[in-house]
PDB file of C-alpha atoms in Angstrom:
ATOM      1  CA  UNK K   1       0.000   0.000   0.000  1.00  0.00           C
ATOM      2  CA  UNK K   2       1.101   3.576  -0.566  1.00  0.00           C
ATOM      3  CA  UNK K   3       1.885   6.097   2.134  1.00  0.00           C
ATOM      4  CA  UNK K   4      -0.062   9.378   2.221  1.00  0.00           C
ATOM      5  CA  UNK K   5       1.599  12.766   2.353  1.00  0.00           C
ATOM      6  CA  UNK K   6       1.068  13.092   6.116  1.00  0.00           C
ATOM      7  CA  UNK K   7       2.940   9.838   6.774  1.00  0.00           C
ATOM      8  CA  UNK K   8       5.641  10.808   4.283  1.00  0.00           C
ATOM      9  CA  UNK K   9       6.185  14.069   6.134  1.00  0.00           C
ATOM     10  CA  UNK K  10       6.227  12.209   9.453  1.00  0.00           C
ATOM     11  CA  UNK K  11       8.915   9.822   8.209  1.00  0.00           C
ATOM     12  CA  UNK K  12      10.965  12.774   6.936  1.00  0.00           C
ATOM     13  CA  UNK K  13      10.538  14.588  10.257  1.00  0.00           C
ATOM     14  CA  UNK K  14      11.876  11.570  12.147  1.00  0.00           C
ATOM     15  CA  UNK K  15      14.790  11.194   9.738  1.00  0.00           C
ATOM     16  CA  UNK K  16      15.688  14.850  10.292  1.00  0.00           C
ATOM     17  CA  UNK K  17      16.393  14.027  13.948  1.00  0.00           C
ATOM     18  CA  UNK K  18      19.387  11.951  12.807  1.00  0.00           C
ATOM     19  CA  UNK K  19      21.054  15.001  11.226  1.00  0.00           C
ATOM     20  CA  UNK K  20      23.367  17.141  13.338  1.00  0.00           C
ATOM     21  CA  UNK K  21      25.324  20.364  12.999  1.00  0.00           C
ATOM     22  CA  UNK K  22      28.240  20.331  10.583  1.00  0.00           C
ATOM     23  CA  UNK K  23      27.262  17.208   8.651  1.00  0.00           C
ATOM     24  CA  UNK K  24      27.544  16.745   4.888  1.00  0.00           C
ATOM     25  CA  UNK K  25      24.390  14.851   3.880  1.00  0.00           C
ATOM     26  CA  UNK K  26      23.128  13.322   0.638  1.00  0.00           C
ATOM     27  CA  UNK K  27      19.401  12.839   0.083  1.00  0.00           C
ATOM     28  CA  UNK K  28      17.731  10.434  -2.328  1.00  0.00           C
ATOM     29  CA  UNK K  29      14.563  11.254  -4.250  1.00  0.00           C
ATOM     30  CA  UNK K  30      11.061  10.888  -2.822  1.00  0.00           C
ATOM     31  CA  UNK K  31      10.688  10.961   0.963  1.00  0.00           C
ATOM     32  CA  UNK K  32      14.378  11.846   1.546  1.00  0.00           C
ATOM     33  CA  UNK K  33      13.907  15.111  -0.363  1.00  0.00           C
ATOM     34  CA  UNK K  34      11.398  16.230   2.312  1.00  0.00           C
ATOM     35  CA  UNK K  35      13.946  16.014   5.137  1.00  0.00           C
ATOM     36  CA  UNK K  36      15.347  19.588   4.875  1.00  0.00           C
ATOM     37  CA  UNK K  37      11.862  20.986   5.520  1.00  0.00           C
ATOM     38  CA  UNK K  38      11.986  19.523   9.043  1.00  0.00           C
ATOM     39  CA  UNK K  39      15.411  20.650  10.235  1.00  0.00           C
ATOM     40  CA  UNK K  40      15.417  23.054  13.208  1.00  0.00           C
ATOM     41  CA  UNK K  41      16.705  26.558  12.481  1.00  0.00           C
ATOM     42  CA  UNK K  42      19.724  25.988  14.728  1.00  0.00           C
ATOM     43  CA  UNK K  43      20.924  22.906  12.801  1.00  0.00           C
ATOM     44  CA  UNK K  44      23.288  23.901   9.989  1.00  0.00           C
ATOM     45  CA  UNK K  45      24.354  21.219   7.500  1.00  0.00           C
ATOM     46  CA  UNK K  46      25.447  21.021   3.863  1.00  0.00           C
ATOM     47  CA  UNK K  47      23.221  18.915   1.616  1.00  0.00           C
ATOM     48  CA  UNK K  48      25.018  17.251  -1.293  1.00  0.00           C
ATOM     49  CA  UNK K  49      23.672  16.085  -4.675  1.00  0.00           C
ATOM     50  CA  UNK K  50      25.406  13.836  -7.195  1.00  0.00           C
ATOM     51  CA  UNK K  51      24.760  16.226 -10.076  1.00  0.00           C
ATOM     52  CA  UNK K  52      27.159  18.706  -8.499  1.00  0.00           C
ATOM     53  CA  UNK K  53      25.958  20.933  -5.681  1.00  0.00           C
ATOM     54  CA  UNK K  54      26.592  21.244  -1.955  1.00  0.00           C
ATOM     55  CA  UNK K  55      24.422  23.620   0.040  1.00  0.00           C
ATOM     56  CA  UNK K  56      20.844  22.641  -0.861  1.00  0.00           C
ATOM     57  CA  UNK K  57      18.079  24.425   1.055  1.00  0.00           C
ATOM     58  CA  UNK K  58      14.385  23.624   1.608  1.00  0.00           C
ATOM     59  CA  UNK K  59      12.105  22.719  -1.278  1.00  0.00           C
ATOM     60  CA  UNK K  60      10.906  25.805  -3.168  1.00  0.00           C
ATOM     61  CA  UNK K  61       7.305  26.902  -2.881  1.00  0.00           C
ATOM     62  CA  UNK K  62       5.156  26.052  -5.874  1.00  0.00           C
ATOM     63  CA  UNK K  63       5.544  28.747  -8.479  1.00  0.00           C
ATOM     64  CA  UNK K  64       8.933  29.872  -7.137  1.00  0.00           C
ATOM     65  CA  UNK K  65      11.034  27.113  -8.688  1.00  0.00           C
ATOM     66  CA  UNK K  66      14.265  28.032 -10.503  1.00  0.00           C
ATOM     67  CA  UNK K  67      14.561  25.962 -13.690  1.00  0.00           C
ATOM     68  CA  UNK K  68      18.351  25.996 -13.345  1.00  0.00           C
ATOM     69  CA  UNK K  69      18.364  24.463  -9.843  1.00  0.00           C
ATOM     70  CA  UNK K  70      17.580  20.790  -9.348  1.00  0.00           C
ATOM     71  CA  UNK K  71      18.821  17.758  -7.447  1.00  0.00           C
ATOM     72  CA  UNK K  72      20.103  14.512  -8.964  1.00  0.00           C
ATOM     73  CA  UNK K  73      16.535  13.324  -9.485  1.00  0.00           C
ATOM     74  CA  UNK K  74      15.661  16.442 -11.477  1.00  0.00           C
ATOM     75  CA  UNK K  75      13.422  17.919  -8.781  1.00  0.00           C
ATOM     76  CA  UNK K  76      13.590  21.662  -8.025  1.00  0.00           C
ATOM     77  CA  UNK K  77      15.693  22.849  -5.091  1.00  0.00           C
ATOM     78  CA  UNK K  78      16.790  26.027  -3.389  1.00  0.00           C
ATOM     79  CA  UNK K  79      20.323  26.825  -2.272  1.00  0.00           C
ATOM     80  CA  UNK K  80      21.760  28.401   0.863  1.00  0.00           C
ATOM     81  CA  UNK K  81      24.399  31.107   1.231  1.00  0.00           C
ATOM     82  CA  UNK K  82      27.811  29.529   0.661  1.00  0.00           C
ATOM     83  CA  UNK K  83      26.550  26.815  -1.692  1.00  0.00           C
ATOM     84  CA  UNK K  84      28.995  25.455  -4.282  1.00  0.00           C
ATOM     85  CA  UNK K  85      28.583  24.022  -7.788  1.00  0.00           C
ATOM     86  CA  UNK K  86      30.906  21.497  -9.440  1.00  0.00           C
ATOM     87  CA  UNK K  87      30.856  18.717 -11.997  1.00  0.00           C
ATOM     88  CA  UNK K  88      29.427  15.256 -11.367  1.00  0.00           C
ATOM     89  CA  UNK K  89      32.900  13.680 -11.279  1.00  0.00           C
ATOM     90  CA  UNK K  90      33.810  15.880  -8.312  1.00  0.00           C
ATOM     91  CA  UNK K  91      30.493  15.088  -6.657  1.00  0.00           C
ATOM     92  CA  UNK K  92      31.199  11.352  -6.909  1.00  0.00           C
ATOM     93  CA  UNK K  93      34.786  11.902  -5.806  1.00  0.00           C
ATOM     94  CA  UNK K  94      33.422  13.351  -2.567  1.00  0.00           C
ATOM     95  CA  UNK K  95      31.250  10.275  -2.089  1.00  0.00           C
ATOM     96  CA  UNK K  96      33.988   7.743  -2.890  1.00  0.00           C
ATOM     97  CA  UNK K  97      36.486   9.481  -0.595  1.00  0.00           C
ATOM     98  CA  UNK K  98      34.065   8.836   2.274  1.00  0.00           C
ATOM     99  CA  UNK K  99      33.439  12.534   2.911  1.00  0.00           C
ATOM    100  CA  UNK K 100      29.676  12.216   3.377  1.00  0.00           C
ATOM    101  CA  UNK K 101      28.554  11.831   6.971  1.00  0.00           C
ATOM    102  CA  UNK K 102      25.101  10.526   6.131  1.00  0.00           C
ATOM    103  CA  UNK K 103      22.884   9.489   3.245  1.00  0.00           C
ATOM    104  CA  UNK K 104      19.102   9.108   3.388  1.00  0.00           C
ATOM    105  CA  UNK K 105      17.777   6.752   0.703  1.00  0.00           C
ATOM    106  CA  UNK K 106      14.545   5.113  -0.346  1.00  0.00           C
ATOM    107  CA  UNK K 107      14.356   1.345  -0.759  1.00  0.00           C
ATOM    108  CA  UNK K 108      12.432  -1.494  -2.342  1.00  0.00           C
ATOM    109  CA  UNK K 109      13.695  -4.022   0.231  1.00  0.00           C
ATOM    110  CA  UNK K 110      16.036  -4.152   3.214  1.00  0.00           C
ATOM    111  CA  UNK K 111      17.225  -7.439   4.727  1.00  0.00           C
ATOM    112  CA  UNK K 112      17.839  -8.258   8.363  1.00  0.00           C
ATOM    113  CA  UNK K 113      21.584  -7.969   7.699  1.00  0.00           C
ATOM    114  CA  UNK K 114      21.237  -4.482   6.266  1.00  0.00           C
ATOM    115  CA  UNK K 115      21.410  -5.467   2.588  1.00  0.00           C
ATOM    116  CA  UNK K 116      19.808  -2.804   0.380  1.00  0.00           C
ATOM    117  CA  UNK K 117      17.774  -3.307  -2.810  1.00  0.00           C
ATOM    118  CA  UNK K 118      16.574  -0.006  -4.187  1.00  0.00           C
ATOM    119  CA  UNK K 119      17.330   0.324  -7.871  1.00  0.00           C
ATOM    120  CA  UNK K 120      15.379  -2.112 -10.045  1.00  0.00           C
ATOM    121  CA  UNK K 121      12.396  -4.431 -10.203  1.00  0.00           C
ATOM    122  CA  UNK K 122      13.230  -7.152 -12.763  1.00  0.00           C
ATOM    123  CA  UNK K 123      11.339  -6.620 -16.009  1.00  0.00           C
ATOM    124  CA  UNK K 124      10.900  -2.879 -15.524  1.00  0.00           C
ATOM    125  CA  UNK K 125      12.992  -0.340 -17.407  1.00  0.00           C
ATOM    126  CA  UNK K 126      15.096   2.044 -15.340  1.00  0.00           C
ATOM    127  CA  UNK K 127      17.841   4.497 -16.347  1.00  0.00           C
ATOM    128  CA  UNK K 128      20.439   2.745 -14.174  1.00  0.00           C
ATOM    129  CA  UNK K 129      21.640   2.269 -10.633  1.00  0.00           C
ATOM    130  CA  UNK K 130      22.717   5.908 -10.360  1.00  0.00           C
ATOM    131  CA  UNK K 131      24.647   7.030  -7.291  1.00  0.00           C
ATOM    132  CA  UNK K 132      22.909   4.714  -4.819  1.00  0.00           C
ATOM    133  CA  UNK K 133      25.615   2.036  -4.992  1.00  0.00           C
ATOM    134  CA  UNK K 134      28.389   4.519  -4.190  1.00  0.00           C
ATOM    135  CA  UNK K 135      26.382   6.246  -1.473  1.00  0.00           C
ATOM    136  CA  UNK K 136      25.401   2.988   0.224  1.00  0.00           C
ATOM    137  CA  UNK K 137      29.012   1.791   0.261  1.00  0.00           C
ATOM    138  CA  UNK K 138      30.838   4.984   1.163  1.00  0.00           C
ATOM    139  CA  UNK K 139      28.625   7.208   3.328  1.00  0.00           C
ATOM    140  CA  UNK K 140      29.551   6.959   6.997  1.00  0.00           C
ATOM    141  CA  UNK K 141      25.920   6.219   7.893  1.00  0.00           C
ATOM    142  CA  UNK K 142      23.018   4.986   5.756  1.00  0.00           C
ATOM    143  CA  UNK K 143      19.391   5.632   6.690  1.00  0.00           C
ATOM    144  CA  UNK K 144      16.532   4.140   4.674  1.00  0.00           C
ATOM    145  CA  UNK K 145      13.129   5.838   4.630  1.00  0.00           C
ATOM    146  CA  UNK K 146      10.306   3.936   2.949  1.00  0.00           C
ATOM    147  CA  UNK K 147       6.837   2.385   3.157  1.00  0.00           C
ATOM    148  CA  UNK K 148       6.774  -0.589   5.516  1.00  0.00           C
ATOM    149  CA  UNK K 149       5.023  -2.691   2.833  1.00  0.00           C
ATOM    150  CA  UNK K 150       4.770  -2.589  -0.956  1.00  0.00           C
ATOM    151  CA  UNK K 151       1.632  -1.761  -2.944  1.00  0.00           C
ATOM    152  CA  UNK K 152       0.437  -5.355  -2.606  1.00  0.00           C
ATOM    153  CA  UNK K 153       0.903  -5.314   1.165  1.00  0.00           C
ATOM    154  CA  UNK K 154       4.032  -7.483   1.139  1.00  0.00           C
ATOM    155  CA  UNK K 155       6.785  -6.703   3.678  1.00  0.00           C
ATOM    156  CA  UNK K 156       9.691  -4.626   2.393  1.00  0.00           C
ATOM    157  CA  UNK K 157      11.782  -5.531   5.451  1.00  0.00           C
ATOM    158  CA  UNK K 158      12.729  -9.162   4.871  1.00  0.00           C
ATOM    159  CA  UNK K 159      15.087 -11.927   5.914  1.00  0.00           C
ATOM    160  CA  UNK K 160      16.788 -11.994   2.501  1.00  0.00           C
ATOM    161  CA  UNK K 161      16.242  -9.573  -0.370  1.00  0.00           C
ATOM    162  CA  UNK K 162      14.634 -11.168  -3.432  1.00  0.00           C
ATOM    163  CA  UNK K 163      15.352  -8.134  -5.628  1.00  0.00           C
ATOM    164  CA  UNK K 164      18.783  -7.295  -7.101  1.00  0.00           C
ATOM    165  CA  UNK K 165      21.004  -5.728  -4.451  1.00  0.00           C
ATOM    166  CA  UNK K 166      22.358  -2.215  -4.497  1.00  0.00           C
ATOM    167  CA  UNK K 167      24.832  -2.970  -1.696  1.00  0.00           C
ATOM    168  CA  UNK K 168      25.378  -5.543   1.052  1.00  0.00           C
ATOM    169  CA  UNK K 169      25.344  -4.863   4.807  1.00  0.00           C
ATOM    170  CA  UNK K 170      25.160  -1.106   4.403  1.00  0.00           C
ATOM    171  CA  UNK K 171      21.942   0.035   6.107  1.00  0.00           C
ATOM    172  CA  UNK K 172      22.201   1.366   9.654  1.00  0.00           C
ATOM    173  CA  UNK K 173      18.642   2.569  10.338  1.00  0.00           C
ATOM    174  CA  UNK K 174      15.210   2.034   8.762  1.00  0.00           C
ATOM    175  CA  UNK K 175      12.375   4.542   9.225  1.00  0.00           C
ATOM    176  CA  UNK K 176       8.877   3.704   7.968  1.00  0.00           C
ATOM    177  CA  UNK K 177       5.360   4.952   8.666  1.00  0.00           C
ATOM    178  CA  UNK K 178       5.160   2.212  11.325  1.00  0.00           C
ATOM    179  CA  UNK K 179       8.504   2.053  13.069  1.00  0.00           C
ATOM    180  CA  UNK K 180      12.131   3.000  13.539  1.00  0.00           C
ATOM    181  CA  UNK K 181      14.329  -0.093  13.263  1.00  0.00           C
ATOM    182  CA  UNK K 182      18.082  -0.326  13.805  1.00  0.00           C
ATOM    183  CA  UNK K 183      20.258  -2.862  11.983  1.00  0.00           C
ATOM    184  CA  UNK K 184      22.638  -4.208  14.624  1.00  0.00           C
ATOM    185  CA  UNK K 185      24.765  -7.362  14.609  1.00  0.00           C
ATOM    186  CA  UNK K 186      22.773  -8.905  11.730  1.00  0.00           C
ATOM    187  CA  UNK K 187      19.545  -8.344  13.635  1.00  0.00           C
ATOM    188  CA  UNK K 188      16.736  -5.838  13.387  1.00  0.00           C
ATOM    189  CA  UNK K 189      16.024  -3.964  16.610  1.00  0.00           C
ATOM    190  CA  UNK K 190      12.665  -2.229  16.967  1.00  0.00           C
ATOM    191  CA  UNK K 191      13.580   1.086  18.628  1.00  0.00           C
ATOM    192  CA  UNK K 192      10.462   3.219  18.166  1.00  0.00           C
ATOM    193  CA  UNK K 193       6.838   2.931  17.141  1.00  0.00           C
ATOM    194  CA  UNK K 194       5.256   5.552  14.922  1.00  0.00           C
ATOM    195  CA  UNK K 195       1.871   6.477  16.336  1.00  0.00           C
ATOM    196  CA  UNK K 196      -0.783   5.004  15.953  1.00  0.00           C
ATOM    197  CA  UNK K 197       0.865   1.653  15.156  1.00  0.00           C
ATOM    198  CA  UNK K 198       1.475  -1.106  17.689  1.00  0.00           C
ATOM    199  CA  UNK K 199       4.182  -3.718  18.128  1.00  0.00           C
ATOM    200  CA  UNK K 200       1.786  -6.319  16.718  1.00  0.00           C
ATOM    201  CA  UNK K 201       1.223  -4.156  13.617  1.00  0.00           C
ATOM    202  CA  UNK K 202       4.961  -3.955  12.993  1.00  0.00           C
ATOM    203  CA  UNK K 203       5.587  -7.673  13.563  1.00  0.00           C
ATOM    204  CA  UNK K 204       2.668  -8.611  11.265  1.00  0.00           C
ATOM    205  CA  UNK K 205       4.008  -6.443   8.442  1.00  0.00           C
ATOM    206  CA  UNK K 206       7.699  -7.370   8.762  1.00  0.00           C
ATOM    207  CA  UNK K 207       9.076 -10.356   6.866  1.00  0.00           C
ATOM    208  CA  UNK K 208      11.681 -11.395   9.420  1.00  0.00           C
ATOM    209  CA  UNK K 209      12.266 -11.508  13.179  1.00  0.00           C
ATOM    210  CA  UNK K 210      12.562  -8.358  15.264  1.00  0.00           C
ATOM    211  CA  UNK K 211      14.274  -7.743  18.591  1.00  0.00           C
ATOM    212  CA  UNK K 212      12.112  -5.459  20.734  1.00  0.00           C
ATOM    213  CA  UNK K 213      14.191  -2.980  22.707  1.00  0.00           C
ATOM    214  CA  UNK K 214      13.399  -2.661  26.402  1.00  0.00           C
ATOM    215  CA  UNK K 215      13.050   1.129  26.219  1.00  0.00           C
ATOM    216  CA  UNK K 216      10.686   1.223  23.251  1.00  0.00           C
ATOM    217  CA  UNK K 217       9.718   4.803  22.398  1.00  0.00           C
ATOM    218  CA  UNK K 218       6.720   6.308  20.657  1.00  0.00           C
ATOM    219  CA  UNK K 219       7.201   8.908  17.929  1.00  0.00           C
ATOM    220  CA  UNK K 220       4.206  11.209  17.756  1.00  0.00           C
TER     221      UNK K 220
END
């Protein structure tokens, strides 16, 4: 099933809590692109895009888009004072040198070991794997934001990915409309519930075992 805009914004708001002052952060398309809208005013970071910009600001208001400013997915962006432009080779050089503190990506599946599948469904045409492979391998921390289930209601958090992998053992944290789950020691640890969901809801819609933390929190 799909996730409505309110849940998408809620996921992005929770992901924003993982971003701290001074970080260099890369955001994927979709839900990750909503994250800057939820950063507190006193948190100052540099958002990076593979097409060659560091210093991305909040999403522009409708009607105020600049046709010359977009992220790697082609969606309109704004920039902050001090932003820099460069070619795509330099952008990927930053990624491959391990200079990014954090990347926030969407996903089709995540396994209990932190394997990531997010680039292709067999039989469907896509332009390519893009920067996801490099980001998943080289960012210091990888956060996945996504629906807890697919459009058919099947779990996207699984024991083993059935879709082609983007990268192995790379995901550190999963945030969905139902829960916040940490990948730790080849296990999935349920850290937080997203209101109004329950532990039973999460277990029912997850395709592998979960460890329930003793200090389970509720995200409003």
